[in-house]
Short mmCIF file of C-alpha atoms and ligand atoms in Angstrom, two decimals:
data_model
loop_
_atom_site.label_atom_id
_atom_site.label_comp_id
_atom_site.label_asym_id
_atom_site.label_seq_id
_atom_site.Cartn_x
_atom_site.Cartn_y
_atom_site.Cartn_z
CA MET A 1 52.40 -33.79 -92.37
CA THR A 2 55.03 -31.28 -91.27
CA THR A 3 56.65 -31.80 -87.90
CA GLU A 4 57.30 -28.55 -86.14
CA ARG A 5 60.60 -28.48 -84.25
CA ARG A 6 60.16 -26.98 -80.85
CA PRO A 7 63.23 -25.79 -78.89
CA LEU A 8 64.20 -28.24 -76.16
CA PRO A 9 63.92 -26.88 -72.62
CA ASP A 10 67.27 -26.42 -70.86
CA LEU A 11 66.80 -28.95 -68.08
CA PHE A 12 69.92 -27.87 -66.28
CA ALA A 13 69.38 -24.11 -66.35
CA CYS A 14 69.25 -23.99 -62.52
CA SER A 15 71.77 -26.71 -61.80
CA PRO A 16 74.90 -25.66 -59.91
CA ASP A 17 78.41 -26.02 -61.39
CA ARG A 18 79.73 -27.38 -58.10
CA VAL A 19 78.20 -29.71 -55.48
CA SER A 20 79.23 -30.68 -51.97
CA ILE A 21 79.30 -34.37 -51.06
CA TYR A 22 78.71 -35.44 -47.46
CA GLU A 23 80.22 -38.91 -47.10
CA VAL A 24 78.36 -41.26 -44.74
CA SER A 25 79.99 -44.67 -45.28
CA PRO A 26 81.85 -44.91 -41.93
CA ARG A 27 78.54 -44.27 -40.12
CA ASP A 28 75.53 -45.17 -42.31
CA GLY A 29 77.60 -47.91 -43.96
CA LEU A 30 79.21 -49.61 -41.02
CA GLN A 31 76.17 -49.36 -38.69
CA ASN A 32 74.38 -51.84 -40.90
CA GLU A 33 77.09 -54.49 -41.23
CA SER A 34 76.55 -57.75 -39.38
CA VAL A 35 80.20 -57.83 -38.31
CA VAL A 36 81.87 -55.25 -36.10
CA ILE A 37 84.73 -53.65 -38.03
CA PRO A 38 87.87 -53.19 -35.92
CA LEU A 39 89.03 -49.66 -35.16
CA HIS A 40 92.08 -49.82 -37.43
CA GLY A 41 89.83 -50.81 -40.37
CA LYS A 42 87.58 -47.80 -39.73
CA ARG A 43 90.65 -45.54 -39.63
CA ARG A 44 91.93 -46.99 -42.93
CA LEU A 45 88.58 -46.28 -44.57
CA ILE A 46 88.41 -42.69 -43.24
CA ASP A 47 92.02 -41.99 -44.34
CA ALA A 48 91.24 -43.30 -47.84
CA LEU A 49 88.13 -41.11 -48.08
CA VAL A 50 90.10 -38.02 -47.04
CA ALA A 51 92.83 -38.90 -49.58
CA ALA A 52 90.15 -39.01 -52.31
CA GLY A 53 89.25 -35.39 -51.57
CA LEU A 54 86.08 -35.79 -49.49
CA ARG A 55 85.79 -32.82 -47.14
CA ARG A 56 82.74 -33.70 -45.03
CA ILE A 57 82.68 -37.17 -43.52
CA GLU A 58 80.29 -38.66 -40.95
CA ILE A 59 82.64 -40.97 -39.10
CA THR A 60 80.51 -42.59 -36.38
CA SER A 61 77.49 -42.29 -34.02
CA PHE A 62 77.18 -41.43 -30.36
CA VAL A 63 74.05 -43.56 -30.08
CA SER A 64 73.50 -46.30 -27.53
CA PRO A 65 76.01 -49.14 -28.05
CA LYS A 66 73.20 -51.51 -27.06
CA TRP A 67 71.22 -50.31 -30.07
CA VAL A 68 74.14 -50.10 -32.52
CA PRO A 69 77.05 -52.21 -31.26
CA GLN A 70 78.89 -51.74 -34.58
CA LEU A 71 79.72 -48.15 -33.56
CA ALA A 72 80.43 -48.71 -29.86
CA ASP A 73 84.01 -47.47 -30.35
CA ALA A 74 82.79 -43.95 -31.25
CA GLU A 75 84.78 -42.16 -28.50
CA GLU A 76 88.06 -43.81 -29.33
CA LEU A 77 87.61 -43.31 -33.05
CA ALA A 78 86.60 -39.64 -32.80
CA ARG A 79 89.24 -38.82 -30.18
CA ASP A 80 92.14 -40.34 -32.07
CA THR A 81 91.16 -39.68 -35.71
CA LYS A 82 91.52 -35.96 -36.30
CA PRO A 83 90.49 -34.29 -39.55
CA PRO A 84 93.21 -32.51 -41.53
CA GLU A 85 92.84 -28.78 -42.24
CA GLY A 86 89.75 -28.09 -44.36
CA VAL A 87 88.03 -31.39 -43.53
CA THR A 88 85.10 -31.78 -41.12
CA PHE A 89 84.29 -34.98 -39.28
CA SER A 90 80.78 -35.37 -37.91
CA ALA A 91 78.83 -37.99 -35.93
CA LEU A 92 75.20 -38.78 -35.14
CA CYS A 93 73.96 -37.67 -31.75
CA PRO A 94 70.51 -38.62 -30.40
CA ASN A 95 70.42 -37.03 -26.92
CA SER A 96 72.31 -35.29 -24.07
CA LYS A 97 74.36 -38.40 -23.31
CA GLY A 98 75.45 -38.47 -26.96
CA LEU A 99 76.33 -34.76 -26.84
CA GLU A 100 78.38 -35.26 -23.69
CA ARG A 101 80.29 -38.07 -25.41
CA ALA A 102 80.82 -36.03 -28.59
CA LEU A 103 82.08 -33.00 -26.69
CA ALA A 104 84.60 -35.13 -24.81
CA THR A 105 86.23 -36.13 -28.11
CA GLY A 106 86.71 -32.62 -29.54
CA LEU A 107 84.64 -33.37 -32.67
CA GLY A 108 83.66 -30.25 -34.68
CA GLU A 109 80.19 -31.26 -35.86
CA ILE A 110 77.27 -33.47 -34.85
CA ALA A 111 74.07 -34.51 -36.60
CA VAL A 112 70.73 -34.94 -34.86
CA PHE A 113 68.26 -37.27 -36.53
CA MET A 114 64.58 -38.12 -36.47
CA SER A 115 61.86 -39.36 -38.78
CA ALA A 116 58.88 -37.73 -40.44
CA SER A 117 56.78 -40.82 -39.64
CA GLU A 118 55.82 -41.64 -36.07
CA THR A 119 56.35 -45.43 -36.21
CA HIS A 120 59.85 -45.29 -37.69
CA ASN A 121 60.84 -42.59 -35.21
CA GLN A 122 59.59 -44.73 -32.32
CA LYS A 123 61.42 -47.84 -33.58
CA ASN A 124 64.63 -45.91 -34.27
CA VAL A 125 64.97 -43.69 -31.19
CA ASN A 126 62.34 -45.09 -28.83
CA LYS A 127 60.39 -41.83 -28.60
CA SER A 128 57.55 -39.97 -30.27
CA ILE A 129 58.30 -37.22 -32.78
CA ASP A 130 57.27 -34.51 -30.29
CA ARG A 131 59.46 -35.95 -27.52
CA THR A 132 62.39 -36.19 -29.92
CA LEU A 133 61.96 -32.51 -30.85
CA GLY A 134 61.90 -31.77 -27.10
CA VAL A 135 65.22 -33.61 -26.63
CA PHE A 136 66.75 -31.71 -29.56
CA SER A 137 65.60 -28.37 -28.15
CA GLU A 138 67.69 -29.26 -25.09
CA ILE A 139 70.83 -30.30 -26.96
CA VAL A 140 71.11 -28.30 -30.19
CA PRO A 141 71.46 -24.78 -28.66
CA PRO A 142 74.08 -25.89 -26.06
CA ALA A 143 75.98 -27.81 -28.75
CA ILE A 144 76.16 -24.64 -30.86
CA GLU A 145 77.20 -22.59 -27.81
CA ALA A 146 79.97 -25.11 -27.22
CA GLY A 147 81.25 -24.38 -30.75
CA LEU A 148 79.85 -27.38 -32.66
CA LYS A 149 78.14 -27.16 -36.01
CA VAL A 150 74.87 -29.10 -35.98
CA ARG A 151 73.30 -30.78 -38.99
CA GLY A 152 69.83 -32.37 -38.89
CA TYR A 153 68.31 -35.39 -40.61
CA VAL A 154 64.69 -36.02 -41.40
CA SER A 155 64.21 -39.70 -42.30
CA THR A 156 61.39 -41.48 -44.14
CA VAL A 157 60.61 -38.36 -46.21
CA TRP A 158 59.84 -40.45 -49.34
CA GLY A 159 58.08 -43.26 -47.46
CA CYS A 160 58.03 -45.22 -44.21
CA PRO A 161 58.59 -48.98 -43.92
CA TYR A 162 55.76 -49.18 -41.36
CA GLU A 163 53.28 -46.48 -42.42
CA GLY A 164 53.76 -46.22 -46.20
CA PRO A 165 53.36 -42.77 -47.79
CA VAL A 166 54.50 -39.75 -45.79
CA SER A 167 53.23 -36.24 -46.46
CA PRO A 168 55.90 -33.66 -47.41
CA GLU A 169 54.19 -31.34 -44.92
CA ALA A 170 55.20 -33.62 -42.04
CA SER A 171 58.85 -33.50 -43.17
CA LEU A 172 58.73 -29.76 -43.74
CA ARG A 173 57.32 -29.10 -40.25
CA ILE A 174 60.18 -31.03 -38.65
CA ALA A 175 62.86 -29.53 -40.91
CA LYS A 176 61.70 -25.99 -40.06
CA LYS A 177 61.80 -26.76 -36.32
CA LEU A 178 65.33 -28.18 -36.62
CA ILE A 179 66.45 -25.05 -38.50
CA GLU A 180 64.83 -22.85 -35.82
CA LEU A 181 66.84 -24.75 -33.21
CA GLY A 182 70.05 -23.88 -35.08
CA CYS A 183 70.79 -26.77 -37.48
CA TYR A 184 72.73 -25.30 -40.41
CA GLN A 185 71.40 -27.86 -42.89
CA ILE A 186 68.73 -30.56 -43.00
CA SER A 187 69.42 -33.77 -44.85
CA LEU A 188 66.23 -35.25 -46.27
CA GLY A 189 66.38 -39.03 -46.15
CA ASP A 190 64.86 -41.56 -48.50
CA THR A 191 65.65 -44.08 -45.79
CA ILE A 192 64.27 -47.13 -47.58
CA GLY A 193 64.93 -46.03 -51.17
CA VAL A 194 61.37 -45.82 -52.46
CA GLY A 195 61.54 -42.35 -54.01
CA THR A 196 60.88 -41.75 -57.69
CA PRO A 197 61.74 -38.65 -59.75
CA ARG A 198 58.38 -36.86 -59.91
CA GLN A 199 57.91 -37.37 -56.20
CA THR A 200 61.39 -35.94 -55.66
CA ARG A 201 60.53 -32.93 -57.79
CA ASP A 202 57.42 -32.32 -55.68
CA ILE A 203 59.31 -32.66 -52.40
CA VAL A 204 62.24 -30.48 -53.48
CA GLN A 205 59.94 -27.81 -54.91
CA ARG A 206 57.93 -27.81 -51.68
CA PHE A 207 61.13 -27.25 -49.68
CA LEU A 208 62.43 -24.61 -52.11
CA GLY A 209 59.21 -22.69 -51.50
CA GLU A 210 60.03 -22.47 -47.80
CA MET A 211 63.82 -22.21 -47.46
CA PRO A 212 67.01 -21.38 -49.37
CA VAL A 213 68.48 -24.29 -51.31
CA GLU A 214 71.65 -24.52 -49.19
CA ARG A 215 69.50 -25.31 -46.14
CA PHE A 216 68.79 -28.83 -47.31
CA ALA A 217 70.57 -31.86 -48.73
CA LEU A 218 69.38 -35.10 -50.31
CA HIS A 219 70.23 -38.42 -48.63
CA MET A 220 69.04 -41.03 -51.13
CA HIS A 221 69.31 -44.73 -50.36
CA ASP A 222 69.56 -46.82 -53.52
CA THR A 223 67.45 -49.78 -52.47
CA ARG A 224 65.46 -49.87 -55.71
CA GLY A 225 67.96 -48.26 -58.07
CA THR A 226 66.32 -44.81 -58.19
CA ALA A 227 68.83 -42.84 -56.09
CA LEU A 228 70.77 -41.27 -58.98
CA ALA A 229 67.56 -40.42 -60.85
CA ASN A 230 66.36 -38.61 -57.73
CA VAL A 231 69.71 -36.86 -57.33
CA LEU A 232 69.48 -35.68 -60.93
CA VAL A 233 66.06 -34.16 -60.31
CA GLY A 234 67.45 -32.39 -57.23
CA LEU A 235 70.43 -31.13 -59.22
CA GLU A 236 68.14 -29.81 -61.96
CA LEU A 237 66.25 -27.82 -59.36
CA GLY A 238 69.47 -26.36 -57.96
CA VAL A 239 70.23 -28.64 -54.99
CA ARG A 240 73.96 -28.54 -54.19
CA ASP A 241 74.33 -30.92 -51.27
CA PHE A 242 74.21 -34.69 -51.60
CA ASP A 243 74.96 -37.46 -49.13
CA ALA A 244 76.65 -40.58 -50.45
CA SER A 245 78.38 -43.74 -49.27
CA VAL A 246 81.46 -45.22 -50.91
CA GLY A 247 80.75 -48.54 -52.63
CA GLY A 248 77.04 -48.03 -51.81
CA VAL A 249 77.49 -49.57 -48.38
CA GLY A 250 74.85 -48.97 -45.70
CA GLY A 251 71.27 -48.85 -44.49
CA CYS A 252 69.29 -48.20 -41.34
CA PRO A 253 69.19 -51.15 -38.90
CA TYR A 254 65.72 -50.00 -37.78
CA ALA A 255 64.26 -49.88 -41.32
CA PRO A 256 63.75 -53.46 -42.57
CA GLY A 257 65.26 -54.11 -46.01
CA ALA A 258 67.07 -50.76 -46.20
CA ALA A 259 70.13 -50.81 -48.48
CA GLY A 260 73.01 -48.37 -48.83
CA ASN A 261 73.10 -44.75 -49.84
CA VAL A 262 73.81 -43.78 -53.45
CA ALA A 263 77.39 -44.91 -54.07
CA THR A 264 79.82 -41.98 -53.90
CA GLU A 265 81.70 -43.27 -56.97
CA ASP A 266 78.44 -43.36 -59.00
CA LEU A 267 77.55 -39.84 -57.88
CA VAL A 268 81.03 -38.46 -58.68
CA PHE A 269 81.12 -40.26 -62.04
CA MET A 270 77.79 -38.74 -63.06
CA MET A 271 78.72 -35.25 -61.83
CA GLN A 272 82.09 -35.35 -63.60
CA GLY A 273 80.49 -36.44 -66.85
CA MET A 274 78.09 -33.51 -66.57
CA GLY A 275 80.90 -31.04 -65.84
CA VAL A 276 79.78 -30.49 -62.23
CA GLU A 277 82.73 -30.06 -59.88
CA THR A 278 82.86 -32.24 -56.73
CA GLY A 279 86.45 -31.74 -55.53
CA VAL A 280 86.81 -35.53 -55.44
CA ASP A 281 89.41 -37.54 -57.38
CA LEU A 282 87.47 -40.48 -58.89
CA ASP A 283 90.48 -42.81 -59.17
CA LYS A 284 91.37 -42.27 -55.52
CA LEU A 285 87.72 -42.66 -54.58
CA ILE A 286 87.64 -46.03 -56.34
CA GLU A 287 90.69 -46.92 -54.23
CA ALA A 288 88.74 -45.89 -51.12
CA GLY A 289 85.90 -48.16 -52.24
CA ASN A 290 88.40 -51.02 -52.53
CA VAL A 291 89.59 -50.27 -49.00
CA ALA A 292 85.96 -50.31 -47.81
CA GLU A 293 85.46 -53.71 -49.45
CA GLN A 294 88.61 -55.15 -47.86
CA VAL A 295 87.74 -53.75 -44.43
CA ILE A 296 84.13 -54.94 -44.58
CA GLY A 297 85.02 -58.27 -46.16
CA ARG A 298 82.18 -58.61 -48.66
CA PRO A 299 81.53 -57.38 -52.23
CA LEU A 300 79.97 -53.91 -52.28
CA PRO A 301 77.09 -53.02 -54.62
CA GLY A 302 78.22 -49.68 -56.14
CA LYS A 303 78.09 -49.72 -59.96
CA VAL A 304 81.30 -47.74 -60.65
CA HIS A 305 82.94 -49.62 -57.80
CA LYS A 306 82.29 -52.82 -59.79
CA SER A 307 82.88 -51.54 -63.33
CA GLY A 308 85.67 -49.00 -62.79
CA ALA A 309 85.84 -45.49 -64.22
CA PHE A 310 85.61 -44.77 -67.92
CA LYS A 311 87.19 -41.67 -69.37
CA LEU A 312 84.27 -39.93 -70.99
CA ARG A 313 86.42 -37.62 -73.07
CA PRO A 314 89.75 -38.41 -74.71
CA ALA A 315 92.69 -37.05 -72.70
P1 HMG B 1 66.67 -45.66 -24.84
O1 HMG B 1 66.92 -47.10 -24.51
O2 HMG B 1 65.24 -45.19 -24.92
O3 HMG B 1 67.51 -44.69 -23.93
O4 HMG B 1 67.37 -45.39 -26.25
P2 HMG B 1 67.36 -44.22 -22.44
O5 HMG B 1 67.51 -42.74 -22.46
O6 HMG B 1 66.12 -44.81 -21.83
O7 HMG B 1 68.64 -44.89 -21.74
C1 HMG B 1 68.76 -46.29 -21.60
C2 HMG B 1 70.23 -46.66 -21.43
O8 HMG B 1 70.96 -46.28 -22.60
C3 HMG B 1 70.92 -45.91 -20.27
O9 HMG B 1 71.94 -46.77 -19.77
C4 HMG B 1 71.57 -44.74 -20.97
O10 HMG B 1 72.70 -44.22 -20.27
C5 HMG B 1 72.02 -45.37 -22.27
P3 HMG B 1 71.71 -47.72 -18.49
O11 HMG B 1 71.31 -46.76 -17.40
O12 HMG B 1 70.60 -48.67 -18.89
O13 HMG B 1 73.03 -48.38 -18.34
N1 HMG B 1 72.13 -44.36 -23.34
C6 HMG B 1 73.23 -44.12 -24.04
N2 HMG B 1 74.46 -44.69 -24.03
C7 HMG B 1 75.38 -44.17 -24.89
N3 HMG B 1 75.12 -43.14 -25.73
C8 HMG B 1 73.91 -42.57 -25.78
C9 HMG B 1 72.91 -43.06 -24.90
N4 HMG B 1 71.63 -42.72 -24.68
C10 HMG B 1 71.16 -43.52 -23.73
N5 HMG B 1 73.68 -41.56 -26.60
C11 HMG B 1 68.40 -44.02 -27.91
C12 HMG B 1 67.27 -44.14 -26.89
C13 HMG B 1 68.11 -42.81 -28.77
C14 HMG B 1 69.71 -43.85 -27.18
C15 HMG B 1 68.43 -45.33 -28.76
O14 HMG B 1 67.18 -45.52 -29.28
C16 HMG B 1 69.43 -45.28 -29.87
O15 HMG B 1 70.63 -45.25 -29.64
N6 HMG B 1 68.94 -45.24 -31.15
C17 HMG B 1 69.82 -45.08 -32.29
C18 HMG B 1 69.40 -45.96 -33.40
C19 HMG B 1 70.29 -45.69 -34.59
O16 HMG B 1 71.45 -45.35 -34.45
N7 HMG B 1 69.72 -45.88 -35.82
C20 HMG B 1 70.46 -45.70 -37.03
C21 HMG B 1 70.80 -44.28 -37.32
S1 HMG B 1 69.48 -43.35 -38.08
C22 HMG B 1 69.64 -43.68 -39.78
O17 HMG B 1 70.37 -44.55 -40.16
C23 HMG B 1 68.90 -42.81 -40.74
C24 HMG B 1 69.81 -41.77 -41.43
O18 HMG B 1 70.87 -42.39 -42.13
C25 HMG B 1 68.98 -40.93 -42.41
C26 HMG B 1 68.15 -41.76 -43.39
O19 HMG B 1 68.67 -42.71 -44.01
O20 HMG B 1 66.95 -41.43 -43.52
C27 HMG B 1 70.40 -40.79 -40.41
MG1 MG B 2 70.73 -43.25 -44.10
#
């Protein structure tokens, strides 16, 4: 029997040669820690992330301190920790009180957030999806008029801890509304890390059919070890924006069992090995992960954080 050799498809024909990483460890990471990290520890972590070359960092949340006491020092942190030239600091903002607090600190960017599933949205922000969109229609346009950039999150896109499967149409409807309100980019969250690659392909293709690729980012939690596989699928389809958390720290306190975002070191290691530029220095990023571990006071789960870098090609 003769075996015919067929040409292999070029999987990465659409993939970009450069990606942008949006670092969430000071917010998504620290919000989920059982201990409250002192302000100077948060500043050390942010400084180390900047030194590693990260240019977009979500540093805190202007949410209710009763709901997330870990980030109750948001004003002080944002007021006194200024980004150097070329770096943007952002923070979560759920409502007009949050916007008022953000504006008072001089921060350049905020992120509004909601879920594609009704039950998670209710548990996380104490409102229905429609009421949350109503709140955002009252805060996003004034925030933009005041000179802020506004990013949006849609959570539970890959699945909800309370309702199970979530239809991509529900996420798309919300994402389009947030873009209409003026959000420059929507980060699609696999909040509980249940996404798998074919599902990711379907979701990303559905979004690509409705909006330009730079309008959305992937925010993959690595709860079940599939975050990088999902990132790779996104990359193959041309996605250029990925959220990540140094050391893999994080999770949503209102999503039971949620673990951290894809570790920034793992993401940068993979991108570097594939020749995709990130602007991040991996050795300094590993240092930042060590700072995160010292500040948090427990071992962090990131793979490259634990194993160290490996030079893929001889120098
Ligand atoms: P509420 O209790 O319904 O709020 O909470 P309210 O409007 O009824 O106000 C009650 C009290 O809270 C009032 O004070 C308000 O002033 C105060 P009182 O009169 O009782 O003294 N309050 C605030 N204080 C400070 N800052 C504020 C604020 N708002 C009200 N902004 C609220 C509603 C949305 C505030 C609450 O549910 C909340 O803070 N939720 C946030 C939960 C959260 O942070 N979850 C984690 C982040 S989301 C996530 O991790 C997912 C993501 O990573 C993407 C992914 O992974 O998919 C983004
Ligand atoms: Mg998250």
